[in-house]
Coordinates of C-alpha atoms in Angstrom, one line a residue:
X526 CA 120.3 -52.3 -13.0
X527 CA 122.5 -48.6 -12.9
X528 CA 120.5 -47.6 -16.0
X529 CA 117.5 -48.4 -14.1
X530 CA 118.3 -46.5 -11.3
X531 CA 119.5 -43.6 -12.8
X532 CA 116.6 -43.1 -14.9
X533 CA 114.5 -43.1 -11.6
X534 CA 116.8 -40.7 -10.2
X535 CA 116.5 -38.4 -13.2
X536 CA 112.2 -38.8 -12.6
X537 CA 112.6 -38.0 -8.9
X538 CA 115.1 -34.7 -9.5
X539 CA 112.5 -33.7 -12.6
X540 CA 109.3 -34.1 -10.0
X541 CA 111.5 -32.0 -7.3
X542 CA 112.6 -29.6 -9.9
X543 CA 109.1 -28.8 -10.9
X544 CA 107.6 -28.8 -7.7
X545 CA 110.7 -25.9 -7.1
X546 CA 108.9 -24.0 -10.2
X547 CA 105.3 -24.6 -9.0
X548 CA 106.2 -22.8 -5.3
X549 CA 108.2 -20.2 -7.0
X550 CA 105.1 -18.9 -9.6
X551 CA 103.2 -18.8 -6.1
X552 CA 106.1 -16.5 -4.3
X553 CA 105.8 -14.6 -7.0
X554 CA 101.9 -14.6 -7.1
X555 CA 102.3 -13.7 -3.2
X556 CA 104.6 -11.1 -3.7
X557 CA 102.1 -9.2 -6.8
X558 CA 99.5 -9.4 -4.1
X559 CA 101.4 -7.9 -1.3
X560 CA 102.1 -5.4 -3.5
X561 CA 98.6 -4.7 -4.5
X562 CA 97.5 -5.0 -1.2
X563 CA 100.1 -1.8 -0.4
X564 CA 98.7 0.2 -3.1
X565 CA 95.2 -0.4 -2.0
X566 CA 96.2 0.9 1.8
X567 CA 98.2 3.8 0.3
X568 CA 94.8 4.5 -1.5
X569 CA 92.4 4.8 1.4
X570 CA 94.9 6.6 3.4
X571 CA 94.8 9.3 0.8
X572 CA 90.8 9.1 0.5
X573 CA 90.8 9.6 4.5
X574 CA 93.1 12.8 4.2
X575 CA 90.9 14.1 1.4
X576 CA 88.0 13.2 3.6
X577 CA 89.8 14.8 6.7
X578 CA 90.5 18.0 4.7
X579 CA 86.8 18.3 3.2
X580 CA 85.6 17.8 6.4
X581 CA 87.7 20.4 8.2
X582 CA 86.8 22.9 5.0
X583 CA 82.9 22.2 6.2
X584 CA 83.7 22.7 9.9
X585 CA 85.1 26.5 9.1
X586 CA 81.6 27.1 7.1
X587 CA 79.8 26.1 9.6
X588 CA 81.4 28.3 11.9
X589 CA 81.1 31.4 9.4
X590 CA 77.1 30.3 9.5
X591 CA 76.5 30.6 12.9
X592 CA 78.5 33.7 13.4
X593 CA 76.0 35.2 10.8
X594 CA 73.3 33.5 12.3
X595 CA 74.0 35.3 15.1
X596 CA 74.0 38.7 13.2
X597 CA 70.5 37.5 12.3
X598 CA 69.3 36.8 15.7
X599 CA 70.7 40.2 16.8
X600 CA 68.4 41.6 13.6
X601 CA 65.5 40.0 14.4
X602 CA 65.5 41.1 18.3
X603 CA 65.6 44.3 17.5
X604 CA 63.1 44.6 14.8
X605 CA 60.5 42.8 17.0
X606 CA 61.3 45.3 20.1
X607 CA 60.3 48.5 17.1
X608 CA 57.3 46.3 15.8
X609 CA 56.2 46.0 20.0
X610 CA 56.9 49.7 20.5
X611 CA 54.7 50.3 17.3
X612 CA 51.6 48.2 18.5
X613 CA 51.6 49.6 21.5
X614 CA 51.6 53.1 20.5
X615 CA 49.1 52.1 17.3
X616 CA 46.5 50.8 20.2
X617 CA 46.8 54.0 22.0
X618 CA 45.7 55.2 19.0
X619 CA 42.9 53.5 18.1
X620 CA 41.7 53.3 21.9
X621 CA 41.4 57.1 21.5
X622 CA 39.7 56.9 18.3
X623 CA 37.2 54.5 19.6
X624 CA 36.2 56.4 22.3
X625 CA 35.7 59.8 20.7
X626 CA 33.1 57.4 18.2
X627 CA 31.5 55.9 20.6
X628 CA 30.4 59.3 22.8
X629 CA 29.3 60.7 19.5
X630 CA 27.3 57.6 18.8
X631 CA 25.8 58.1 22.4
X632 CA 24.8 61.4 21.8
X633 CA 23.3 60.8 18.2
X634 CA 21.2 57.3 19.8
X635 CA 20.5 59.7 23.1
X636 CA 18.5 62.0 20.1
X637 CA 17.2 59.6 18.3
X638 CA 15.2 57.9 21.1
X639 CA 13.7 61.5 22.4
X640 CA 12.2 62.0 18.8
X641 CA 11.0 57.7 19.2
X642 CA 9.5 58.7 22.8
X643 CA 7.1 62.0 21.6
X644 CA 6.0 60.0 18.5
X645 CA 5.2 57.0 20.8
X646 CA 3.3 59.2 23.2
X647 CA 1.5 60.9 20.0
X648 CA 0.7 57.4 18.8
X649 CA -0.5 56.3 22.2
X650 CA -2.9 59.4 22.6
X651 CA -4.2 58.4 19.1
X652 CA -4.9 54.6 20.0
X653 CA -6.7 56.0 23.0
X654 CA -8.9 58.0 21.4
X655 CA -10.0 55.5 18.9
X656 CA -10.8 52.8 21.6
X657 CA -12.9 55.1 23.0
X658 CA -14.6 56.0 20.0
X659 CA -15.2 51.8 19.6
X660 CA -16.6 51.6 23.2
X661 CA -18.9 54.6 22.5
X662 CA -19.9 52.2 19.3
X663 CA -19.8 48.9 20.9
X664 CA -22.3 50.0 23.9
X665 CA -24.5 51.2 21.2
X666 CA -24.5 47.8 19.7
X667 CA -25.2 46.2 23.2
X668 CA -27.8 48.6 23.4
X669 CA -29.7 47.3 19.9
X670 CA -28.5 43.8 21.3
X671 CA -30.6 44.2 23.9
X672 CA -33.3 45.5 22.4
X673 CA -33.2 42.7 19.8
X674 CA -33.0 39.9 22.1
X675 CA -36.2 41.4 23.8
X676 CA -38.2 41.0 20.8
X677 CA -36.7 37.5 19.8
X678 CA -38.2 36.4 23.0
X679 CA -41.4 37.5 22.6
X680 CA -41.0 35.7 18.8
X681 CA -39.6 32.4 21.2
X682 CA -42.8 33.0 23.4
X683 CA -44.9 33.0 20.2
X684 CA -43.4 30.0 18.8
X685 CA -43.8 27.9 21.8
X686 CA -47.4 29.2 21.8
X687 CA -48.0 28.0 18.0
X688 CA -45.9 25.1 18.5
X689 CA -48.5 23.7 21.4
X690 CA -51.0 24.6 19.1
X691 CA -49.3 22.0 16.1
X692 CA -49.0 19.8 18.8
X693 CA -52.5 19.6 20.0
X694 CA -54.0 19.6 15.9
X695 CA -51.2 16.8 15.7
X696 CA -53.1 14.8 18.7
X697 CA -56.0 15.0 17.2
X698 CA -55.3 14.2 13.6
X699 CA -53.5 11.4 15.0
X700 CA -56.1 9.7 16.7
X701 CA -58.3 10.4 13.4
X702 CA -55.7 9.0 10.8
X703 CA -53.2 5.7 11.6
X704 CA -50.9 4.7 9.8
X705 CA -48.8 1.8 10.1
X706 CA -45.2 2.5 11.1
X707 CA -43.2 -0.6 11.4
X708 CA -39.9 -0.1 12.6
X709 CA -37.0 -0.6 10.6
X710 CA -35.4 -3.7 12.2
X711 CA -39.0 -5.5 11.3
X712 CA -38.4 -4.7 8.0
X713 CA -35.0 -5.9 7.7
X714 CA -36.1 -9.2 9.5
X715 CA -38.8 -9.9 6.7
X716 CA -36.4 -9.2 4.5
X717 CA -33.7 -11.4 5.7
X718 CA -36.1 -14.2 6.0
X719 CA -37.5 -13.9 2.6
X720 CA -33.5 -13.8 1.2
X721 CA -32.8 -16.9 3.0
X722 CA -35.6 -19.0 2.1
X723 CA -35.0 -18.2 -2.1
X724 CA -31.6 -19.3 -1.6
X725 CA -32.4 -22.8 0.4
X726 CA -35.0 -23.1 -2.5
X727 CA -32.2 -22.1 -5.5
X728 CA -30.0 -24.2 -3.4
X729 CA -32.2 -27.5 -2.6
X730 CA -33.9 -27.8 -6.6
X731 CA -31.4 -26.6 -8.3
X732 CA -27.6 -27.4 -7.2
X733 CA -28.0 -30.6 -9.0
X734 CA -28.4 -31.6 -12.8
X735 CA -31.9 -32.9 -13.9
X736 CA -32.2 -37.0 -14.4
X737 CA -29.7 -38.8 -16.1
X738 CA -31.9 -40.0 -18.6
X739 CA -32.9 -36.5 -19.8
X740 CA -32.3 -34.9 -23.0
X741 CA -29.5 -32.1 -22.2
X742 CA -29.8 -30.4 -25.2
X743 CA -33.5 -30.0 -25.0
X744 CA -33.6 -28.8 -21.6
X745 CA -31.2 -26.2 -23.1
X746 CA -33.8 -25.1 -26.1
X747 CA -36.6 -25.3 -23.9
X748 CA -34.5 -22.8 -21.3
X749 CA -33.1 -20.4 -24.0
X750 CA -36.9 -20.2 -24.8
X751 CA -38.5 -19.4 -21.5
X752 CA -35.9 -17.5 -20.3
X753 CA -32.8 -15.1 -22.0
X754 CA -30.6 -15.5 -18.8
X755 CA -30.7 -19.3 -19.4
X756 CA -28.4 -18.7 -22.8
X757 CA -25.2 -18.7 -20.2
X758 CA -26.2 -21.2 -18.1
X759 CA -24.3 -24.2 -19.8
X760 CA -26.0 -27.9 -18.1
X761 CA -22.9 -29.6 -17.1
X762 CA -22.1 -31.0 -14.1
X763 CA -18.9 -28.6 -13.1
X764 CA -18.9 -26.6 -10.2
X765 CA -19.2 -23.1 -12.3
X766 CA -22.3 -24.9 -14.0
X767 CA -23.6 -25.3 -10.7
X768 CA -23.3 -21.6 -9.3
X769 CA -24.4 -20.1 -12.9
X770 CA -27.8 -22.3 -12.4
X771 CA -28.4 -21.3 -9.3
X772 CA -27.8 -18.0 -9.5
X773 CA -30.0 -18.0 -12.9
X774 CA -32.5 -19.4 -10.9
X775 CA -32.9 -17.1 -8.2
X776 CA -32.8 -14.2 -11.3
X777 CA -35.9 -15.6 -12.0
X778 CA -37.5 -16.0 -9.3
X779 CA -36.4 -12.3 -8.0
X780 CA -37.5 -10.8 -11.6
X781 CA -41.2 -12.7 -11.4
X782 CA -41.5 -11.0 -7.7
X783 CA -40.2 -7.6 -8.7
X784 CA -42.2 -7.1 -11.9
X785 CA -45.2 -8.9 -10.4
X786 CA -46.0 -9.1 -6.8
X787 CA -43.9 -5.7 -5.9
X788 CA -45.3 -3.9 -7.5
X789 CA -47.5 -0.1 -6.8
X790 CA -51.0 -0.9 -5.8
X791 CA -50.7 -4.3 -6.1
X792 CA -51.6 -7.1 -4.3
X793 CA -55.0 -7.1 -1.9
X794 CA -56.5 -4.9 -5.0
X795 CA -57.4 -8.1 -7.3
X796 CA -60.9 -6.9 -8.2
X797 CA -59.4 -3.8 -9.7
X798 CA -58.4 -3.3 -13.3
X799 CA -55.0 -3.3 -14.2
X800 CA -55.8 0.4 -16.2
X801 CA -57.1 2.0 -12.7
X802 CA -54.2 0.5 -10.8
X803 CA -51.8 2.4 -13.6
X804 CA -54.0 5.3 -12.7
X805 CA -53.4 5.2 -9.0
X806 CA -49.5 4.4 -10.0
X807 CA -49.5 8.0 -11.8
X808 CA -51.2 10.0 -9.5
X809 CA -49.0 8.7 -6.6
X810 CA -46.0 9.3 -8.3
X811 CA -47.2 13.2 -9.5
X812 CA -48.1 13.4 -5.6
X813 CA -45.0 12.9 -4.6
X814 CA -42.6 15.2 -6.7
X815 CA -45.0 17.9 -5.4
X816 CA -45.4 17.0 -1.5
X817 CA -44.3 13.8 0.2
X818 CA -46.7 14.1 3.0
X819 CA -49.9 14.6 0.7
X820 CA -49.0 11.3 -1.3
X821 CA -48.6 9.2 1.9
X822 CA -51.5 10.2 3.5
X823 CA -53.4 9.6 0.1
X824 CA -52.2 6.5 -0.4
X825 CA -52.9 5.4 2.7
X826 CA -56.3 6.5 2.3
X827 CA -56.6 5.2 -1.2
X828 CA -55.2 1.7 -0.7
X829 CA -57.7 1.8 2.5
X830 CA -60.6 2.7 0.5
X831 CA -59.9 -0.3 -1.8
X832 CA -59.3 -2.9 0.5
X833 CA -62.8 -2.0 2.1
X834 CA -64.6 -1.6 -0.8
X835 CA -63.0 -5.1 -2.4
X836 CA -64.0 -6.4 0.8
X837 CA -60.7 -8.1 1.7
X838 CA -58.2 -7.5 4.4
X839 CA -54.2 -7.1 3.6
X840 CA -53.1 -10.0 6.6
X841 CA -55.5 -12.4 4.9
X842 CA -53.6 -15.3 3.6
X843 CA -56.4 -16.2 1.7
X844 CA -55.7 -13.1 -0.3
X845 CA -51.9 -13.6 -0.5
X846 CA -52.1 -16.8 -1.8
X847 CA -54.2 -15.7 -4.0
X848 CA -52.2 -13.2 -5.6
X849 CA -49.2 -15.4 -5.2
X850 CA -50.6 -18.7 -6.9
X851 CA -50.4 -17.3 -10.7
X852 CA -46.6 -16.5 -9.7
X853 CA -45.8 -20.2 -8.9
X854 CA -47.3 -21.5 -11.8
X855 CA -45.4 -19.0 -14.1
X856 CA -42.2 -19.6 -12.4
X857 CA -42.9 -23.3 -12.5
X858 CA -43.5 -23.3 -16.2
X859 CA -39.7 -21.9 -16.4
X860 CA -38.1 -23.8 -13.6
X861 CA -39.8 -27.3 -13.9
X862 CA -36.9 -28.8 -16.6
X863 CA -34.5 -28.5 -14.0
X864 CA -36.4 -30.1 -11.1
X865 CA -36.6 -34.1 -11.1
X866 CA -39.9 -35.1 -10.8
X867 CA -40.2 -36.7 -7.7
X868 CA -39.4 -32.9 -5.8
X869 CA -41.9 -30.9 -8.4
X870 CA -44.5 -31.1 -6.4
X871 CA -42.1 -30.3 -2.9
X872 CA -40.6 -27.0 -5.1
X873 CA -44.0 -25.7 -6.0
X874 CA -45.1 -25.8 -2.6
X875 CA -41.8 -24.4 -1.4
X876 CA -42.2 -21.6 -3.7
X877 CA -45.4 -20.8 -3.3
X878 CA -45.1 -20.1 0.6
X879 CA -41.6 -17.8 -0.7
X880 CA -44.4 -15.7 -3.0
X881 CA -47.1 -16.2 -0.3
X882 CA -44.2 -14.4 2.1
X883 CA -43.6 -11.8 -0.7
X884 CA -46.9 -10.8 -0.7
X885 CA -47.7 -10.6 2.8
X886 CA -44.4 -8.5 3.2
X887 CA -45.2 -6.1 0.4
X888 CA -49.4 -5.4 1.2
X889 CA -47.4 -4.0 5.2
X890 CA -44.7 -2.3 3.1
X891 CA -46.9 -0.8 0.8
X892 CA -48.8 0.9 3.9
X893 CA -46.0 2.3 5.5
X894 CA -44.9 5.7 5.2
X895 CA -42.5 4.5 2.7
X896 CA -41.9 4.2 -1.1
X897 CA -40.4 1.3 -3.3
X898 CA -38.8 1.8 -6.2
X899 CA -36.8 -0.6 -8.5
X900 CA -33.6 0.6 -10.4
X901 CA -32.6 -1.7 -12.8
X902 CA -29.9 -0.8 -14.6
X903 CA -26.5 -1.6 -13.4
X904 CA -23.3 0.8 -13.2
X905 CA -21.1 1.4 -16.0
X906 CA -18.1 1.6 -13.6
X907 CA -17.5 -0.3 -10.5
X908 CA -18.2 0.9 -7.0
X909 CA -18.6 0.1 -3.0
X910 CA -22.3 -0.3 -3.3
X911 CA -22.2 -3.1 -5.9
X912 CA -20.4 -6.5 -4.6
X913 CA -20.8 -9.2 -5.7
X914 CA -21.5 -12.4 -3.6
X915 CA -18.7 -14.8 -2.7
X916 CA -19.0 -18.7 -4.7
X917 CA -17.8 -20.8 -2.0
X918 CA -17.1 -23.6 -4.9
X919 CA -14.7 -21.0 -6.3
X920 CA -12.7 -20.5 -3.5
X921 CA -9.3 -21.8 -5.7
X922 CA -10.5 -19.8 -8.8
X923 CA -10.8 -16.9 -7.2
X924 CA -6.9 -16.8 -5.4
X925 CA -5.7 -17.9 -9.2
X926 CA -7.5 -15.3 -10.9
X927 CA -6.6 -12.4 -7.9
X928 CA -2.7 -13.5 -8.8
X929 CA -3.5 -11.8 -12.6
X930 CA -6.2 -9.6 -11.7
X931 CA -5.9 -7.2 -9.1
X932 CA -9.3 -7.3 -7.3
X933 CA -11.2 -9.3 -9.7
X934 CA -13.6 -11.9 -7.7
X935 CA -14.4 -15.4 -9.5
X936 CA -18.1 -14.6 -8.9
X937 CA -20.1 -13.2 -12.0
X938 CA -24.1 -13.0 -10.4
X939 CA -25.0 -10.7 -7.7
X940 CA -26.3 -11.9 -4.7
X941 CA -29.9 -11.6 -4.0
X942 CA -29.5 -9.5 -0.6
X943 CA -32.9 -8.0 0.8
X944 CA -31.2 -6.2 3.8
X945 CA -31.1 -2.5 4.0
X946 CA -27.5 -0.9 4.4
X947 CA -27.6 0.8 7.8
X948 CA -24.8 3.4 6.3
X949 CA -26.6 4.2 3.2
X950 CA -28.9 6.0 6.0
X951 CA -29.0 9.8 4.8
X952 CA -31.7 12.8 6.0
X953 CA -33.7 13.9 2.8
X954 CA -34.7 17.3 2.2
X955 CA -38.6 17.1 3.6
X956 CA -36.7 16.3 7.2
X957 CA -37.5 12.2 6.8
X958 CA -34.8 9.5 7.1
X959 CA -33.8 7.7 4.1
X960 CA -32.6 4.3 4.4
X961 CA -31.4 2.5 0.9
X962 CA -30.8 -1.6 0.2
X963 CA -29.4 -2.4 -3.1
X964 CA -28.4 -5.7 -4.2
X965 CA -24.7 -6.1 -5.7
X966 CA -23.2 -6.8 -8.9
X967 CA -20.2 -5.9 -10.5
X968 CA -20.0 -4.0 -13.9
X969 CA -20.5 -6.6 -17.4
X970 CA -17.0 -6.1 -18.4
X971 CA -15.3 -7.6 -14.9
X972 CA -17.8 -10.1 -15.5
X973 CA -17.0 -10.8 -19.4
X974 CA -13.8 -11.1 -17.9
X975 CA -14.7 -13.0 -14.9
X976 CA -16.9 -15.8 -16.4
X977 CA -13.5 -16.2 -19.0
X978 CA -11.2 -17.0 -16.7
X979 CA -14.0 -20.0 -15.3
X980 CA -14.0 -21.6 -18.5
X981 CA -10.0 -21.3 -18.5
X982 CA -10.0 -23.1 -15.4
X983 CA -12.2 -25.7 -16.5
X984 CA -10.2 -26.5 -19.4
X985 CA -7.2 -26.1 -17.7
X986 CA -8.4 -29.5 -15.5
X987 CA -8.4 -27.4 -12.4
X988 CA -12.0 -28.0 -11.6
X989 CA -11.6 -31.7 -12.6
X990 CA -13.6 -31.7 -16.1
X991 CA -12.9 -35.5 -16.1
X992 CA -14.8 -36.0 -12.2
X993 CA -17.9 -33.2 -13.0
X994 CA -18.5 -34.8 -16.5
X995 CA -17.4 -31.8 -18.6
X996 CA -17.0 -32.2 -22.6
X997 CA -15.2 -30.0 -25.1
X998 CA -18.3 -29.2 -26.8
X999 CA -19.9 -27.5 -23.8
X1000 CA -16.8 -25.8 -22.5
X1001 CA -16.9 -24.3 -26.2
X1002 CA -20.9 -23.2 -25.6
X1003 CA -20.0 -21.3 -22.3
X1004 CA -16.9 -19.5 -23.9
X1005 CA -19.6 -18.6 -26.8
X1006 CA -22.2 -17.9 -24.2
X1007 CA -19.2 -15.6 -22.5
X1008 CA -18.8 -13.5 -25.2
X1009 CA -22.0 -12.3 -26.0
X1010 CA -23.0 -11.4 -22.0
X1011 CA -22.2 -8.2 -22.9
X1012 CA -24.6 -7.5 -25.3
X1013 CA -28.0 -8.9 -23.2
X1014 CA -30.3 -6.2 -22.3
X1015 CA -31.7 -8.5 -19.3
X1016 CA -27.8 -9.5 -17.9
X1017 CA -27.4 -5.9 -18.3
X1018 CA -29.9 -5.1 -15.7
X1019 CA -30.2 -8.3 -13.7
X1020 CA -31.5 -7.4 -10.3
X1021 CA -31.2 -3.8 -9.1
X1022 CA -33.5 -2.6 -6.5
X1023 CA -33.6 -0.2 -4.0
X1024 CA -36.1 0.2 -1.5
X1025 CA -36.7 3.6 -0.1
X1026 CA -38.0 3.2 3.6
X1027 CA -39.4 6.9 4.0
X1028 CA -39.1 6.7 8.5
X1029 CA -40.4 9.6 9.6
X1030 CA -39.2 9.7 13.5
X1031 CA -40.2 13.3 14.3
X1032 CA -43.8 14.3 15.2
X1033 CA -44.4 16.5 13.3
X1034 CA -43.8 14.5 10.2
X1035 CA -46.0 11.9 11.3
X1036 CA -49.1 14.3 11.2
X1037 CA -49.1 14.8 7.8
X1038 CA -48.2 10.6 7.7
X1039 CA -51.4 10.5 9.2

């Protein structure tokens, strides 16, 4: 048990003894850092008397700066005083220069505009003396004036004396000679009325296809031989089918009444010999490259003569339908394939009143103080005076083909118009009023191009090939047909005529009309 106890005691006197050693390695840690600590302060305290003596060093340069700062200021006060003193006396200076300049400027201007006054005045005096030479002149020239304008009124007095005269012989001849002057808006009614009724006829016979149980293709021979324009008029029953029939319809129909029924001398004459009417066809013509008035009044007189001696009258419808009847049966020859049988009979009659109308139009027209003449050849380029006329069917065409063509209409025949184009009026060179109607076309290649882009709508389905009945075999006929248009002498002049309604509204005129 003492063993035990000492050996504890010997533990507890070991922990003390080295918890004595543990707190003295701290004092002396303590005391390194107290002493570090007073080497540190000793440190700043000598930075602060360094700082102390720098800055007192500064304060004593600073001092010496503003005492020569001063110096400067002293300097600079007085310079600017001298430089004032200098300024003042430099202006005085130049003032006095200035002034001795300007009076000797004043005297040299002061001479100057003397010598500018006398040549003024010289000038003056000059200008006066020429005005007065122009007045002496001018008076003169009243004076001849004068004089002239009294013998331009005797000329006026003689005039008006010779111009009662041609006024009387005018009277007279007048009540000696008619002729027929139909007014103009008489002429376009007629006209109107005979353009309507050819298209209710191209429209009513020949919008639709003939019988089902015809032969296509030999209604197509039998066309191609009756008629050239019929060689691009495919029979199928699409919409562009339908226009190019009708519109190849009323071709022929117009060319059977231009080359027949309008033509010089024709109509009430049918006793007389087609050589004599070429005869009075030439001598009317010669007449009136040399004198306008002497070919009116002789073929008014001539055609007068005729209709007496042939002992017929021009308003006889007798005599129109006549001269019309051979017309109808020609154009019904032509026409007849495409009408069914059961209207034949209703489109002969129809068209023989439309040639009947013709006739009776043309034997007044042909009286008037007018000429006719026919122009068949269509322009190489396009232009405002030939339009074409809008193909209601090709209303979705038309925007389609406008999106790749700028101004190209889907339209390839030109309408049949009769009217006469109130600002085509122009005065001719004999005095008379000249009044022109043209029908309208557009130039072959827009229509080449025109009756291409039909048959690409076709075969593109957009006029419903399937509905109308449309085949690949004639789709490829029309785009054959297309590309010879261009070469057909008759396409190439389908339908040009201009009527030249000679109005004479002055009185004078109308005595040689007479």
């Amino acid at each position: 048990m003492n063993g035990h106890s000492e050996s504890s005691k010997d533990m507890q006197i070991e922990c003390a003894l080295g918890d004595l050693l543990r707190k003295d390695e701290r004092i002396k840690l303590l005391s390194a850092t107290v002493q570090e600590l007073r080497c540190s302060k000793n440190e700043e305290i000598r930075m602060i008397e360094e700082e102390q003596s720098r800055l007192m060093e500064l304060q004593s340069q600073l001092n010496e700066k503003e005492t020569s700062l001063n110096h400067a200021q002293q300097a600079v006060d007085q310079a600017s005083r001298k430089l004032k003193e200098e300024k003042q006396r430099f202006q005085a200076e130049e003032a006095a220069r200035y002034d001795k300049a300007i009076e000797t400027e004043k005297k040299r201007l002061g001479n100057e505009l003397q010598k500018q006054v006398k040549q003024n005045e010289e000038a003056t005096a000059a200008k006066l003396e020429q005005a007065t030479q122009q007045i002496r002149q001018l008076q003169q020239q009243v004076s001849s004036l004068s004089k002239a304008k009294e013998d331009a009124e005797i000329t006026l007095a003689l005039f008006r004396a010779r111009t009662k005269e041609l006024q009387d012989q005018q009277k007279e001849i007048e009540s000696r000679y008619k002729t027929q002057d139909s007014p103009l808006p008489e002429l376009e009614g007629n006209l109107s009325k005979i353009h309507q009724a050819l298209e209710a006829i191209a429209h009513a016979y020949f919008g639709d296809l003939p019988p089902e149980d015809s032969d296509i293709d030999q209604l197509q021979r039998i066309l191609y031989d009756s008629d050239r324009i019929f060689q691009f008029v495919p029979l199928t029953a699409s919409n562009a089918s339908k226009y190019l029939r009708v519109r190849a319809a009323q071709s022929v129909i117009v060319k059977a009444i231009c080359h027949s029924l309008w033509q010089p001398f024709s109509g009430s004459m049918m006793s007389v010999p087609p050589d004599q009417i070429s005869t009075f066809f030439r001598i009317s013509k010669a007449l009136a490259r040399q004198d306008r008035r002497k070919e009116s009044l002789w073929r008014y007189l001539t055609l007068q003569g005729l209709d007496v001696g042939a002992l017929q009258h021009t308003k006889d419808k007798k005599v129109d339908n006549q001269h019309a009847r051979p017309e109808t049966q020609h154009i019904s020859d032509v026409l007849r394939v495409l009408v069914p049988q059961q209207k034949q009979k209703d489109f002969e009659r129809d068209l023989e009143h439309l040639l009947t109308e013709c006739a009776r139009f043309w034997n007044n027209a042909k009286r008037d103080s007018c000429i006719i003449e026919f122009d068949s050849e269509p322009p190489q380029s396009c232009s405002s005076d030939w339009l074409s006329e809008p193909c209601l069917e090709f209303d979705h065409v038309e925007a389609s083909t406008e999106e790749r063509r700028n101004n190209v209409p889907a339209w390839c025949f030109p309408e049949l118009h009769f009217h006469p184009s109130m600002r085509n009026r122009r005065s001719s060179q004999d005095g008379q009023s000249l009044v022109i109607a043209r029908p309208s076309m557009k130039p072959q290649a827009r229509r080449r191009e025109i009756l291409r882009h039909a048959v690409q709508h076709v075969d593109q389905g957009r006029i419903h090939p399937e509905r109308d009945g449309v085949d690949r075999e004639n789709r490829n006929k029309a785009s054959s047909a297309i590309n010879s248009v261009h070469n057909n002498a008759y396409t190439s002049s389908l339908m040009r005529w201009i009527w030249y309604f000679w109005q004479n509204r002055s009185r004078a005129s109308s005595v040689s009309r007479g």
